[in-house]
Amino acid sequence: MSKTSRNPDNLPALAGQAEGGFAAKVSEAVLDLVSSRPESARQASTLPSEAARAAQSVAQQAAQKAALAAGSLALPPGPLGWLTILPELLTVWRIQRQAVADIAAIYGRTADLGREQMLYCMFRHTAAQAVRDLAVRVGERMVVQPVAAKVMQQISRVVGVKLSESLVRKSISRWVPLAGAAAVSAYAFYDTQRVARTAIELFEGEQIIELKP
């Protein structure tokens, strides 16, 4: 392996070369992720207080699981770390997707969990501009607007570009053994908690699905 590929000082240049292809892969992964809804073994809670406790438990368990998975996959340093970025991302996303499905089930809202709701819950905080029109709060209600497949593809591309820019910058930490893995683990924990909070906010309130002509 050349000295250039082992030198962290050259990482931004390497990142710029890889970012375009990486964004396309992330966009494709986003679209695949939200196109299906995982099954949930959770039962609907009849009392709001029970639902809130169960949802918080799901959030905590998912965050811990995501942190462990992300930290483990981020352990290889240097060039090997590049190879684990997408697998780590997909692993964390699947954990988050299941958490969203479980929270919807707890609130008895599984039937309301479509691709728009899933996309909104998972990427509201990391790609807000891309998903801001999918769900809009009007008073005490959340109005969800279904979109055509072509629009969903466009949104996934924007999300992919936005996330790839952020992820490539953060991947510099992978050149620092252990410390980099700890940072990745901490971020996965925090990110998963935010996804769960968005799902709780969406499904514990009244939701209107606004069909456009």
GROMACS .gro file of C-alpha atoms in nm:
model
  213
    1MET     CA    1   0.000   0.000   0.000
    2SER     CA    2   0.133   0.345  -0.085
    3LYS     CA    3   0.229   0.607   0.172
    4THR     CA    4  -0.040   0.835   0.029
    5SER     CA    5  -0.319   0.592   0.111
    6ARG     CA    6  -0.189   0.547   0.467
    7ASN     CA    7  -0.146   0.915   0.542
    8PRO     CA    8  -0.440   1.076   0.730
    9ASP     CA    9  -0.335   1.416   0.596
   10ASN     CA   10  -0.446   1.303   0.250
   11LEU     CA   11  -0.785   1.181   0.371
   12PRO     CA   12  -0.986   1.489   0.265
   13ALA     CA   13  -0.862   1.448  -0.092
   14LEU     CA   14  -0.947   1.079  -0.092
   15ALA     CA   15  -1.285   1.160   0.059
   16GLY     CA   16  -1.364   1.407  -0.216
   17GLN     CA   17  -1.291   1.144  -0.480
   18ALA     CA   18  -1.513   0.885  -0.309
   19GLU     CA   19  -1.800   1.111  -0.207
   20GLY     CA   20  -1.989   1.106  -0.537
   21GLY     CA   21  -2.012   0.729  -0.560
   22PHE     CA   22  -2.077   0.700  -0.189
   23ALA     CA   23  -2.370   0.943  -0.211
   24ALA     CA   24  -2.532   0.728  -0.480
   25LYS     CA   25  -2.495   0.417  -0.264
   26VAL     CA   26  -2.640   0.596   0.038
   27SER     CA   27  -2.935   0.725  -0.168
   28GLU     CA   28  -3.010   0.374  -0.293
   29ALA     CA   29  -2.986   0.238   0.060
   30VAL     CA   30  -3.224   0.505   0.191
   31LEU     CA   31  -3.483   0.421  -0.073
   32ASP     CA   32  -3.459   0.048  -0.005
   33LEU     CA   33  -3.478   0.109   0.369
   34VAL     CA   34  -3.805   0.304   0.370
   35SER     CA   35  -3.976   0.100   0.097
   36SER     CA   36  -4.062  -0.181   0.336
   37ARG     CA   37  -4.195  -0.192   0.691
   38PRO     CA   38  -4.050  -0.448   0.932
   39GLU     CA   39  -4.281  -0.661   1.141
   40SER     CA   40  -4.310  -0.578   1.509
   41ALA     CA   41  -4.381  -0.813   1.798
   42ARG     CA   42  -4.487  -0.524   2.020
   43GLN     CA   43  -4.846  -0.507   2.139
   44ALA     CA   44  -5.048  -0.187   2.140
   45SER     CA   45  -5.071  -0.026   2.485
   46THR     CA   46  -5.418   0.082   2.594
   47LEU     CA   47  -5.304   0.348   2.841
   48PRO     CA   48  -5.103   0.653   2.734
   49SER     CA   49  -4.870   0.616   3.032
   50GLU     CA   50  -4.796   0.253   2.944
   51ALA     CA   51  -4.739   0.343   2.581
   52ALA     CA   52  -4.497   0.620   2.680
   53ARG     CA   53  -4.296   0.386   2.905
   54ALA     CA   54  -4.286   0.113   2.641
   55ALA     CA   55  -4.179   0.357   2.371
   56GLN     CA   56  -3.902   0.499   2.589
   57SER     CA   57  -3.784   0.145   2.659
   58VAL     CA   58  -3.769   0.074   2.286
   59ALA     CA   59  -3.574   0.396   2.233
   60GLN     CA   60  -3.318   0.311   2.501
   61GLN     CA   61  -3.270  -0.049   2.389
   62ALA     CA   62  -3.235   0.051   2.023
   63ALA     CA   63  -2.983   0.325   2.108
   64GLN     CA   64  -2.769   0.082   2.306
   65LYS     CA   65  -2.785  -0.179   2.030
   66ALA     CA   66  -2.694   0.078   1.764
   67ALA     CA   67  -2.404   0.210   1.970
   68LEU     CA   68  -2.261  -0.139   2.020
   69ALA     CA   69  -2.297  -0.230   1.652
   70ALA     CA   70  -2.152   0.097   1.522
   71GLY     CA   71  -1.862   0.095   1.766
   72SER     CA   72  -1.769  -0.261   1.675
   73LEU     CA   73  -1.777  -0.195   1.301
   74ALA     CA   74  -1.572   0.124   1.343
   75LEU     CA   75  -1.282  -0.050   1.519
   76PRO     CA   76  -1.068  -0.118   1.208
   77PRO     CA   77  -0.845   0.191   1.160
   78GLY     CA   78  -0.718   0.357   0.846
   79PRO     CA   79  -0.817   0.228   0.501
   80LEU     CA   80  -0.998  -0.073   0.647
   81GLY     CA   81  -1.223   0.171   0.829
   82TRP     CA   82  -1.344   0.307   0.495
   83LEU     CA   83  -1.480  -0.037   0.407
   84THR     CA   84  -1.698  -0.047   0.718
   85ILE     CA   85  -1.869   0.292   0.676
   86LEU     CA   86  -2.162   0.170   0.465
   87PRO     CA   87  -2.213  -0.160   0.653
   88GLU     CA   88  -2.211   0.034   0.980
   89LEU     CA   89  -2.461   0.283   0.840
   90LEU     CA   90  -2.696   0.011   0.716
   91THR     CA   91  -2.674  -0.180   1.044
   92VAL     CA   92  -2.765   0.128   1.249
   93TRP     CA   93  -3.044   0.222   1.009
   94ARG     CA   94  -3.201  -0.123   1.033
   95ILE     CA   95  -3.198  -0.098   1.411
   96GLN     CA   96  -3.358   0.246   1.389
   97ARG     CA   97  -3.617   0.129   1.136
   98GLN     CA   98  -3.720  -0.153   1.368
   99ALA     CA   99  -3.745   0.093   1.657
  100VAL     CA  100  -3.979   0.314   1.452
  101ALA     CA  101  -4.192   0.010   1.365
  102ASP     CA  102  -4.203  -0.099   1.730
  103ILE     CA  103  -4.304   0.248   1.849
  104ALA     CA  104  -4.579   0.265   1.587
  105ALA     CA  105  -4.705  -0.075   1.707
  106ILE     CA  106  -4.702   0.035   2.072
  107TYR     CA  107  -4.927   0.328   1.985
  108GLY     CA  108  -5.150   0.106   1.769
  109ARG     CA  109  -5.045   0.297   1.457
  110THR     CA  110  -4.880   0.028   1.247
  111ALA     CA  111  -5.130   0.084   0.966
  112ASP     CA  112  -5.024   0.451   0.956
  113LEU     CA  113  -4.655   0.368   0.912
  114GLY     CA  114  -4.578   0.417   0.544
  115ARG     CA  115  -4.263   0.510   0.361
  116GLU     CA  116  -4.323   0.881   0.416
  117GLN     CA  117  -4.355   0.839   0.791
  118MET     CA  118  -4.049   0.614   0.804
  119LEU     CA  119  -3.839   0.856   0.600
  120TYR     CA  120  -3.953   1.148   0.815
  121CYS     CA  121  -3.876   0.974   1.143
  122MET     CA  122  -3.534   0.852   1.040
  123PHE     CA  123  -3.395   1.159   0.866
  124ARG     CA  124  -3.580   1.458   1.007
  125HIS     CA  125  -3.282   1.557   1.219
  126THR     CA  126  -3.000   1.479   0.974
  127ALA     CA  127  -3.156   1.596   0.646
  128ALA     CA  128  -3.432   1.830   0.761
  129GLN     CA  129  -3.457   2.029   0.437
  130ALA     CA  130  -3.514   1.714   0.232
  131VAL     CA  131  -3.798   1.573   0.442
  132ARG     CA  132  -3.953   1.888   0.588
  133ASP     CA  133  -4.264   1.873   0.366
  134LEU     CA  134  -4.344   1.508   0.435
  135ALA     CA  135  -4.496   1.578   0.776
  136VAL     CA  136  -4.607   1.921   0.893
  137ARG     CA  137  -4.745   2.011   1.235
  138VAL     CA  138  -5.074   2.199   1.221
  139GLY     CA  139  -5.187   2.279   1.575
  140GLU     CA  140  -5.196   1.951   1.765
  141ARG     CA  141  -5.199   1.742   1.449
  142MET     CA  142  -4.932   1.610   1.217
  143VAL     CA  143  -5.033   1.627   0.852
  144VAL     CA  144  -4.854   1.366   0.641
  145GLN     CA  145  -4.845   1.410   0.266
  146PRO     CA  146  -4.793   1.094   0.056
  147VAL     CA  147  -4.566   1.147  -0.241
  148ALA     CA  148  -4.520   0.973  -0.575
  149ALA     CA  149  -4.242   0.722  -0.630
  150LYS     CA  150  -4.048   0.971  -0.843
  151VAL     CA  151  -4.060   1.231  -0.567
  152MET     CA  152  -3.949   0.971  -0.313
  153GLN     CA  153  -3.648   0.894  -0.531
  154GLN     CA  154  -3.563   1.263  -0.552
  155ILE     CA  155  -3.586   1.299  -0.175
  156SER     CA  156  -3.367   0.994  -0.122
  157ARG     CA  157  -3.102   1.143  -0.353
  158VAL     CA  158  -3.100   1.468  -0.156
  159VAL     CA  159  -3.075   1.273   0.170
  160GLY     CA  160  -2.793   1.064   0.024
  161VAL     CA  161  -2.591   1.368  -0.079
  162LYS     CA  162  -2.649   1.542   0.254
  163LEU     CA  163  -2.554   1.240   0.462
  164SER     CA  164  -2.254   1.144   0.250
  165GLU     CA  165  -2.102   1.490   0.295
  166SER     CA  166  -2.136   1.460   0.670
  167LEU     CA  167  -2.024   1.098   0.690
  168VAL     CA  168  -1.714   1.145   0.480
  169ARG     CA  169  -1.603   1.431   0.705
  170LYS     CA  170  -1.668   1.228   1.018
  171SER     CA  171  -1.485   0.926   0.878
  172ILE     CA  172  -1.154   1.103   0.952
  173SER     CA  173  -1.200   0.983   1.311
  174ARG     CA  174  -1.154   0.625   1.189
  175TRP     CA  175  -0.783   0.692   1.154
  176VAL     CA  176  -0.766   0.707   1.535
  177PRO     CA  177  -0.799   0.355   1.678
  178LEU     CA  178  -1.039   0.304   1.970
  179ALA     CA  179  -1.102   0.676   2.017
  180GLY     CA  180  -1.260   0.691   1.672
  181ALA     CA  181  -1.474   0.386   1.745
  182ALA     CA  182  -1.590   0.542   2.072
  183ALA     CA  183  -1.696   0.859   1.890
  184VAL     CA  184  -1.887   0.659   1.627
  185SER     CA  185  -2.058   0.457   1.900
  186ALA     CA  186  -2.161   0.769   2.092
  187TYR     CA  187  -2.304   0.931   1.780
  188ALA     CA  188  -2.503   0.616   1.690
  189PHE     CA  189  -2.654   0.617   2.040
  190TYR     CA  190  -2.749   0.984   2.016
  191ASP     CA  191  -2.877   0.955   1.660
  192THR     CA  192  -3.097   0.655   1.742
  193GLN     CA  193  -3.247   0.835   2.038
  194ARG     CA  194  -3.342   1.127   1.814
  195VAL     CA  195  -3.504   0.893   1.561
  196ALA     CA  196  -3.706   0.731   1.839
  197ARG     CA  197  -3.815   1.066   1.982
  198THR     CA  198  -3.938   1.175   1.640
  199ALA     CA  199  -4.136   0.852   1.605
  200ILE     CA  200  -4.289   0.896   1.950
  201GLU     CA  201  -4.386   1.253   1.868
  202LEU     CA  202  -4.543   1.142   1.541
  203PHE     CA  203  -4.738   0.841   1.662
  204GLU     CA  204  -4.855   0.952   2.005
  205GLY     CA  205  -5.048   1.241   1.852
  206GLU     CA  206  -5.322   1.261   1.596
  207GLN     CA  207  -5.203   1.209   1.243
  208ILE     CA  208  -5.383   1.309   0.926
  209ILE     CA  209  -5.282   1.164   0.593
  210GLU     CA  210  -5.353   1.431   0.335
  211LEU     CA  211  -5.406   1.283  -0.010
  212LYS     CA  212  -5.317   1.510  -0.297
  213PRO     CA  213  -5.502   1.491  -0.628
   0.00000   0.00000   0.00000
